């Protein structure tokens, strides 16, 4: 399945569910980084880690995220797995339909 084109829009429902004092977020499929930018505007101390499978989207979201991995979340690298231990929330907005096997 083709990737969704990046946009400056983000899911407000997800944004509203994220507590203001969240310490660390991992977002799978950052696209343009618009959700990361909104979270960082509200709380600049939130550490925001992005994961993208599209190199161009990594570049787009780097300005909003603290780190962005070019990685496949279905087969994550050891470096990405190292981030998991201290994450408060993993966000997966509009990405499951792009997984090869979302049931895994």
Coordinates of N, CA, C and O in Angstrom, one line a residue:
X1 N 0.8 -1.2 0.0 CA 0.0 0.0 0.0 C 0.9 1.2 0.0 O 1.9 1.3 0.7
X2 N 0.5 2.2 -0.8 CA 1.2 3.5 -0.8 C 1.1 4.2 0.5 O 0.1 4.1 1.2
X3 N 2.1 5.0 0.8 CA 2.1 5.8 2.0 C 1.2 7.0 1.8 O 1.0 7.6 0.7
X4 N 0.6 7.5 2.9 CA -0.3 8.7 2.9 C 0.6 9.9 2.7 O 1.6 10.0 3.3
X5 N 0.1 10.8 1.8 CA 0.9 12.0 1.6 C 1.0 12.8 2.9 O 0.0 12.9 3.7
X6 N 2.1 13.5 3.2 CA 2.3 14.2 4.4 C 1.4 15.5 4.4 O 1.1 16.0 3.3
X7 N 0.9 15.9 5.5 CA 0.0 17.1 5.6 C 0.4 17.8 6.9 O 0.9 17.2 7.9
X8 N -0.1 19.0 7.0 CA 0.1 19.8 8.3 C -1.0 19.5 9.2 O -0.9 20.0 10.4
X9 N -2.0 18.8 8.8 CA -3.1 18.5 9.7 C -2.7 17.3 10.6 O -1.9 16.5 10.3
X10 N -3.3 17.3 11.8 CA -3.0 16.2 12.7 C -4.3 15.8 13.4 O -5.3 16.5 13.4
X11 N -4.4 14.7 14.1 CA -5.6 14.1 14.7 C -5.8 14.9 16.0 O -5.1 14.6 17.0
X12 N -6.7 15.8 16.1 CA -7.0 16.6 17.3 C -7.5 15.7 18.4 O -7.2 16.0 19.6
X13 N -8.2 14.6 18.1 CA -8.7 13.7 19.1 C -7.5 13.0 19.9 O -7.6 12.9 21.1
X14 N -6.5 12.6 19.1 CA -5.3 12.0 19.7 C -4.6 13.1 20.5 O -4.2 12.9 21.7
X15 N -4.4 14.3 20.0 CA -3.7 15.4 20.7 C -4.4 15.7 22.0 O -3.7 15.8 23.0
X16 N -5.7 15.7 22.0 CA -6.4 16.0 23.2 C -6.3 14.9 24.3 O -6.5 15.2 25.5
X17 N -6.0 13.7 23.9 CA -5.8 12.6 24.9 C -4.4 12.6 25.5 O -4.2 11.9 26.5
X18 N -3.5 13.3 25.0 CA -2.1 13.3 25.5 C -2.0 14.2 26.7 O -2.2 15.4 26.5
X19 N -1.7 13.7 27.9 CA -1.6 14.6 29.0 C -0.5 15.7 28.8 O 0.6 15.4 28.2
X20 N -0.7 16.8 29.3 CA 0.3 18.0 29.1 C 1.7 17.7 29.7 O 2.6 18.2 29.1
X21 N 1.8 16.9 30.7 CA 3.1 16.7 31.3 C 3.7 15.3 30.9 O 4.6 14.8 31.6
X22 N 3.4 14.8 29.7 CA 4.0 13.6 29.2 C 5.4 13.8 29.0 O 5.9 14.8 28.4
X23 N 6.2 12.8 29.5 CA 7.7 13.0 29.4 C 8.2 12.5 28.0 O 9.2 13.1 27.5
X24 N 7.7 11.4 27.5 CA 8.3 10.8 26.3 C 7.3 10.1 25.5 O 6.5 9.3 26.0
X25 N 7.2 10.4 24.2 CA 6.3 9.9 23.2 C 7.1 9.3 22.1 O 8.0 9.9 21.6
X26 N 6.6 8.1 21.6 CA 7.1 7.5 20.4 C 6.0 7.5 19.4 O 4.9 6.9 19.7
X27 N 6.1 8.1 18.3 CA 5.1 8.1 17.3 C 5.5 7.3 16.0 O 6.6 7.6 15.5
X28 N 4.7 6.3 15.7 CA 5.0 5.5 14.5 C 4.3 6.2 13.3 O 3.0 6.4 13.4
X29 N 5.0 6.6 12.3 CA 4.4 7.3 11.2 C 4.2 8.7 11.4 O 3.1 9.2 11.5
X30 N 5.3 9.5 11.5 CA 5.2 10.9 11.9 C 4.8 11.8 10.7 O 4.3 12.9 10.9
X31 N 4.9 11.3 9.5 CA 4.5 12.1 8.3 C 5.3 13.4 8.3 O 6.5 13.4 8.3
X32 N 4.6 14.5 8.3 CA 5.3 15.8 8.3 C 5.7 16.2 9.7 O 6.4 17.2 9.8
X33 N 5.3 15.5 10.7 CA 5.7 15.9 12.1 C 4.7 16.9 12.7 O 5.0 17.5 13.7
X34 N 3.5 17.0 12.1 CA 2.6 18.0 12.6 C 2.1 17.7 14.0 O 1.9 18.7 14.8
X35 N 1.8 16.5 14.3 CA 1.4 16.2 15.7 C 2.5 16.4 16.7 O 2.3 17.0 17.8
X36 N 3.7 16.1 16.3 CA 4.9 16.3 17.2 C 5.0 17.8 17.4 O 5.3 18.2 18.6
X37 N 4.9 18.6 16.4 CA 5.0 20.1 16.5 C 4.0 20.6 17.5 O 4.3 21.5 18.4
X38 N 2.7 20.1 17.4 CA 1.7 20.6 18.3 C 2.0 20.2 19.8 O 1.8 21.0 20.7
X39 N 2.4 19.0 20.0 CA 2.7 18.5 21.3 C 3.9 19.4 21.9 O 3.9 19.8 23.0
X40 N 4.9 19.6 21.1 CA 6.1 20.4 21.5 C 5.7 21.8 21.8 O 6.3 22.4 22.7
X41 N 4.8 22.4 21.0 CA 4.3 23.8 21.3 C 3.7 23.8 22.7 O 3.9 24.8 23.4
X42 N 2.9 22.8 23.0 CA 2.2 22.8 24.3 C 3.1 22.5 25.4 O 3.0 23.1 26.5
X43 N 4.1 21.6 25.2 CA 5.0 21.2 26.3 C 6.4 21.0 25.6 O 6.7 19.8 25.2
X44 N 7.2 22.0 25.5 CA 8.5 21.8 24.9 C 9.4 20.8 25.6 O 10.4 20.3 24.9
X45 N 9.2 20.4 26.8 CA 10.0 19.4 27.5 C 9.7 18.0 27.2 O 10.4 17.1 27.5
X46 N 8.6 17.8 26.5 CA 8.2 16.4 26.1 C 9.3 15.9 25.1 O 9.6 16.6 24.1
X47 N 9.9 14.8 25.3 CA 10.8 14.1 24.4 C 9.9 13.4 23.4 O 9.2 12.5 23.7
X48 N 10.1 13.8 22.1 CA 9.3 13.2 21.1 C 10.1 12.5 20.1 O 11.0 13.0 19.4
X49 N 9.9 11.2 20.0 CA 10.7 10.3 19.1 C 9.8 9.9 17.9 O 8.6 9.4 18.2
X50 N 10.2 10.0 16.7 CA 9.4 9.6 15.5 C 10.0 8.4 14.9 O 11.2 8.2 14.9
X51 N 9.2 7.6 14.2 CA 9.6 6.5 13.4 C 8.9 6.6 12.0 O 7.7 6.8 12.0
X52 N 9.7 6.6 11.0 CA 9.2 6.7 9.6 C 9.8 5.7 8.7 O 11.0 5.3 8.9
X53 N 9.1 5.2 7.8 CA 9.6 4.3 6.8 C 10.0 4.9 5.5 O 10.6 4.4 4.6
X54 N 9.6 6.2 5.4 CA 9.8 7.0 4.1 C 10.9 8.0 4.4 O 10.7 8.9 5.3
X55 N 12.0 7.9 3.7 CA 13.1 8.9 4.0 C 12.7 10.4 3.9 O 13.1 11.2 4.7
X56 N 11.9 10.7 3.0 CA 11.5 12.1 2.8 C 10.7 12.6 4.0 O 10.7 13.7 4.4
X57 N 9.9 11.7 4.6 CA 9.1 12.0 5.8 C 10.0 12.2 7.0 O 9.6 12.9 7.9
X58 N 11.1 11.4 7.1 CA 12.0 11.6 8.2 C 12.5 13.0 8.1 O 12.6 13.7 9.1
X59 N 12.9 13.5 6.9 CA 13.4 14.9 6.8 C 12.4 15.9 7.2 O 12.7 16.8 7.9
X60 N 11.1 15.7 6.8 CA 10.0 16.6 7.2 C 9.8 16.7 8.7 O 9.6 17.8 9.2
X61 N 9.9 15.5 9.3 CA 9.5 15.5 10.8 C 10.7 15.8 11.7 O 10.5 16.0 12.9
X62 N 11.9 15.9 11.2 CA 13.1 16.1 12.0 C 13.0 17.5 12.7 O 13.5 17.6 13.8
X63 N 12.4 18.5 12.1 CA 12.3 19.8 12.8 C 11.4 19.8 13.9 O 11.5 20.7 14.8
X64 N 10.5 18.8 14.0 CA 9.5 18.8 15.1 C 9.8 17.8 16.2 O 9.4 17.9 17.3
X65 N 10.5 16.8 15.8 CA 10.9 15.7 16.8 C 12.3 15.8 17.3 O 13.1 16.4 16.7
X66 N 12.5 15.2 18.5 CA 13.8 15.2 19.1 C 14.7 14.3 18.3 O 15.9 14.5 18.1
X67 N 14.2 13.1 17.9 CA 14.9 12.2 17.1 C 13.9 11.5 16.2 O 12.7 11.3 16.6
X68 N 14.3 11.2 15.0 CA 13.4 10.4 14.0 C 14.3 9.3 13.5 O 15.4 9.5 13.0
X69 N 13.7 8.1 13.6 CA 14.3 6.9 13.1 C 13.8 6.5 11.7 O 12.5 6.5 11.5
X70 N 14.6 6.2 10.8 CA 14.2 5.6 9.5 C 14.2 4.1 9.8 O 15.3 3.5 9.8
X71 N 13.0 3.6 10.1 CA 13.0 2.2 10.6 C 11.6 1.6 10.2 O 10.7 2.4 9.9
X72 N 11.5 0.3 10.3 CA 10.3 -0.4 10.1 C 9.8 -0.9 11.4 O 10.4 -1.8 12.0
X73 N 8.7 -0.4 11.9 CA 8.2 -0.8 13.3 C 7.8 -2.3 13.3 O 7.8 -2.8 14.4
X74 N 7.5 -2.9 12.2 CA 7.2 -4.3 12.2 C 8.4 -5.1 12.5 O 8.3 -6.3 12.9
X75 N 9.6 -4.6 12.1 CA 10.9 -5.3 12.4 C 11.8 -4.2 12.9 O 12.8 -3.9 12.2
X76 N 11.6 -3.7 14.1 CA 12.4 -2.6 14.6 C 13.9 -3.0 14.8 O 14.2 -4.1 15.2
X77 N 14.7 -2.0 14.6 CA 16.2 -2.1 14.9 C 16.4 -2.2 16.4 O 15.5 -1.8 17.2
X78 N 17.6 -2.7 16.8 CA 17.9 -2.7 18.2 C 18.0 -1.3 18.8 O 17.6 -1.1 19.9
X79 N 18.4 -0.4 18.0 CA 18.5 1.0 18.4 C 17.1 1.5 18.8 O 16.9 2.2 19.8
X80 N 16.1 1.3 17.9 CA 14.7 1.7 18.2 C 14.2 1.0 19.4 O 13.5 1.6 20.3
X81 N 14.4 -0.3 19.5 CA 13.9 -1.1 20.6 C 14.5 -0.5 21.9 O 13.8 -0.5 23.0
X82 N 15.7 0.0 21.9 CA 16.3 0.6 23.1 C 15.5 1.8 23.6 O 15.6 2.2 24.8
X83 N 14.7 2.5 22.8 CA 13.9 3.6 23.2 C 12.6 3.1 24.0 O 12.0 3.9 24.7
X84 N 12.2 1.9 23.8 CA 10.9 1.4 24.4 C 10.8 1.5 25.9 O 9.8 1.6 26.4
X85 N 11.9 1.3 26.6 CA 11.9 1.2 28.1 C 11.3 2.4 28.8 O 10.8 2.2 29.9
X86 N 11.5 3.6 28.3 CA 11.1 4.7 29.0 C 10.0 5.6 28.3 O 9.9 6.7 28.6
X87 N 9.2 4.9 27.5 CA 8.2 5.7 26.7 C 6.9 5.7 27.5 O 6.5 4.7 28.1
X88 N 6.3 6.9 27.6 CA 5.0 7.0 28.2 C 3.9 6.6 27.3 O 2.9 6.0 27.7
X89 N 4.0 7.0 26.0 CA 2.9 6.7 25.0 C 3.5 6.3 23.7 O 4.5 6.9 23.3
X90 N 3.0 5.3 23.0 CA 3.3 5.0 21.6 C 2.0 5.4 20.8 O 0.9 4.9 21.1
X91 N 2.2 6.3 19.9 CA 1.1 6.8 19.0 C 1.2 6.1 17.7 O 2.3 6.1 17.1
X92 N 0.1 5.6 17.2 CA 0.0 5.0 15.9 C -1.2 5.5 15.2 O -2.3 4.9 15.2
X93 N -1.1 6.7 14.6 CA -2.3 7.4 14.0 C -2.2 7.1 12.5 O -1.3 7.5 11.8
X94 N -3.2 6.4 12.0 CA -3.4 6.1 10.6 C -2.2 5.4 10.0 O -1.7 5.7 8.9
X95 N -1.7 4.4 10.7 CA -0.6 3.6 10.2 C -0.8 2.1 10.0 O -0.2 1.4 9.3
X96 N -1.8 1.6 10.8 CA -2.0 0.1 10.8 C -2.4 -0.4 9.4 O -2.0 -1.5 9.1
X97 N -3.1 0.4 8.7 CA -3.5 0.0 7.3 C -2.3 -0.2 6.4 O -2.4 -0.7 5.3
X98 N -1.1 0.4 6.8 CA 0.1 0.3 6.0 C 1.0 -0.9 6.4 O 1.9 -1.2 5.7
X99 N 0.7 -1.6 7.5 CA 1.5 -2.7 8.0 C 1.2 -3.9 7.1 O 0.1 -4.1 6.6
X100 N 2.3 -4.7 6.9 CA 2.1 -6.0 6.2 C 1.3 -6.9 7.0 O 0.5 -7.7 6.4
X101 N 1.5 -7.0 8.3 CA 0.8 -7.9 9.1 C 0.4 -7.2 10.4 O 1.0 -7.4 11.5
X102 N -0.6 -6.4 10.4 CA -1.0 -5.6 11.6 C -1.4 -6.4 12.8 O -1.4 -6.0 14.0
X103 N -1.8 -7.7 12.6 CA -2.2 -8.5 13.7 C -1.1 -9.0 14.5 O -1.2 -9.4 15.7
X104 N 0.1 -8.9 14.0 CA 1.3 -9.3 14.7 C 1.7 -8.3 15.7 O 2.4 -8.4 16.6

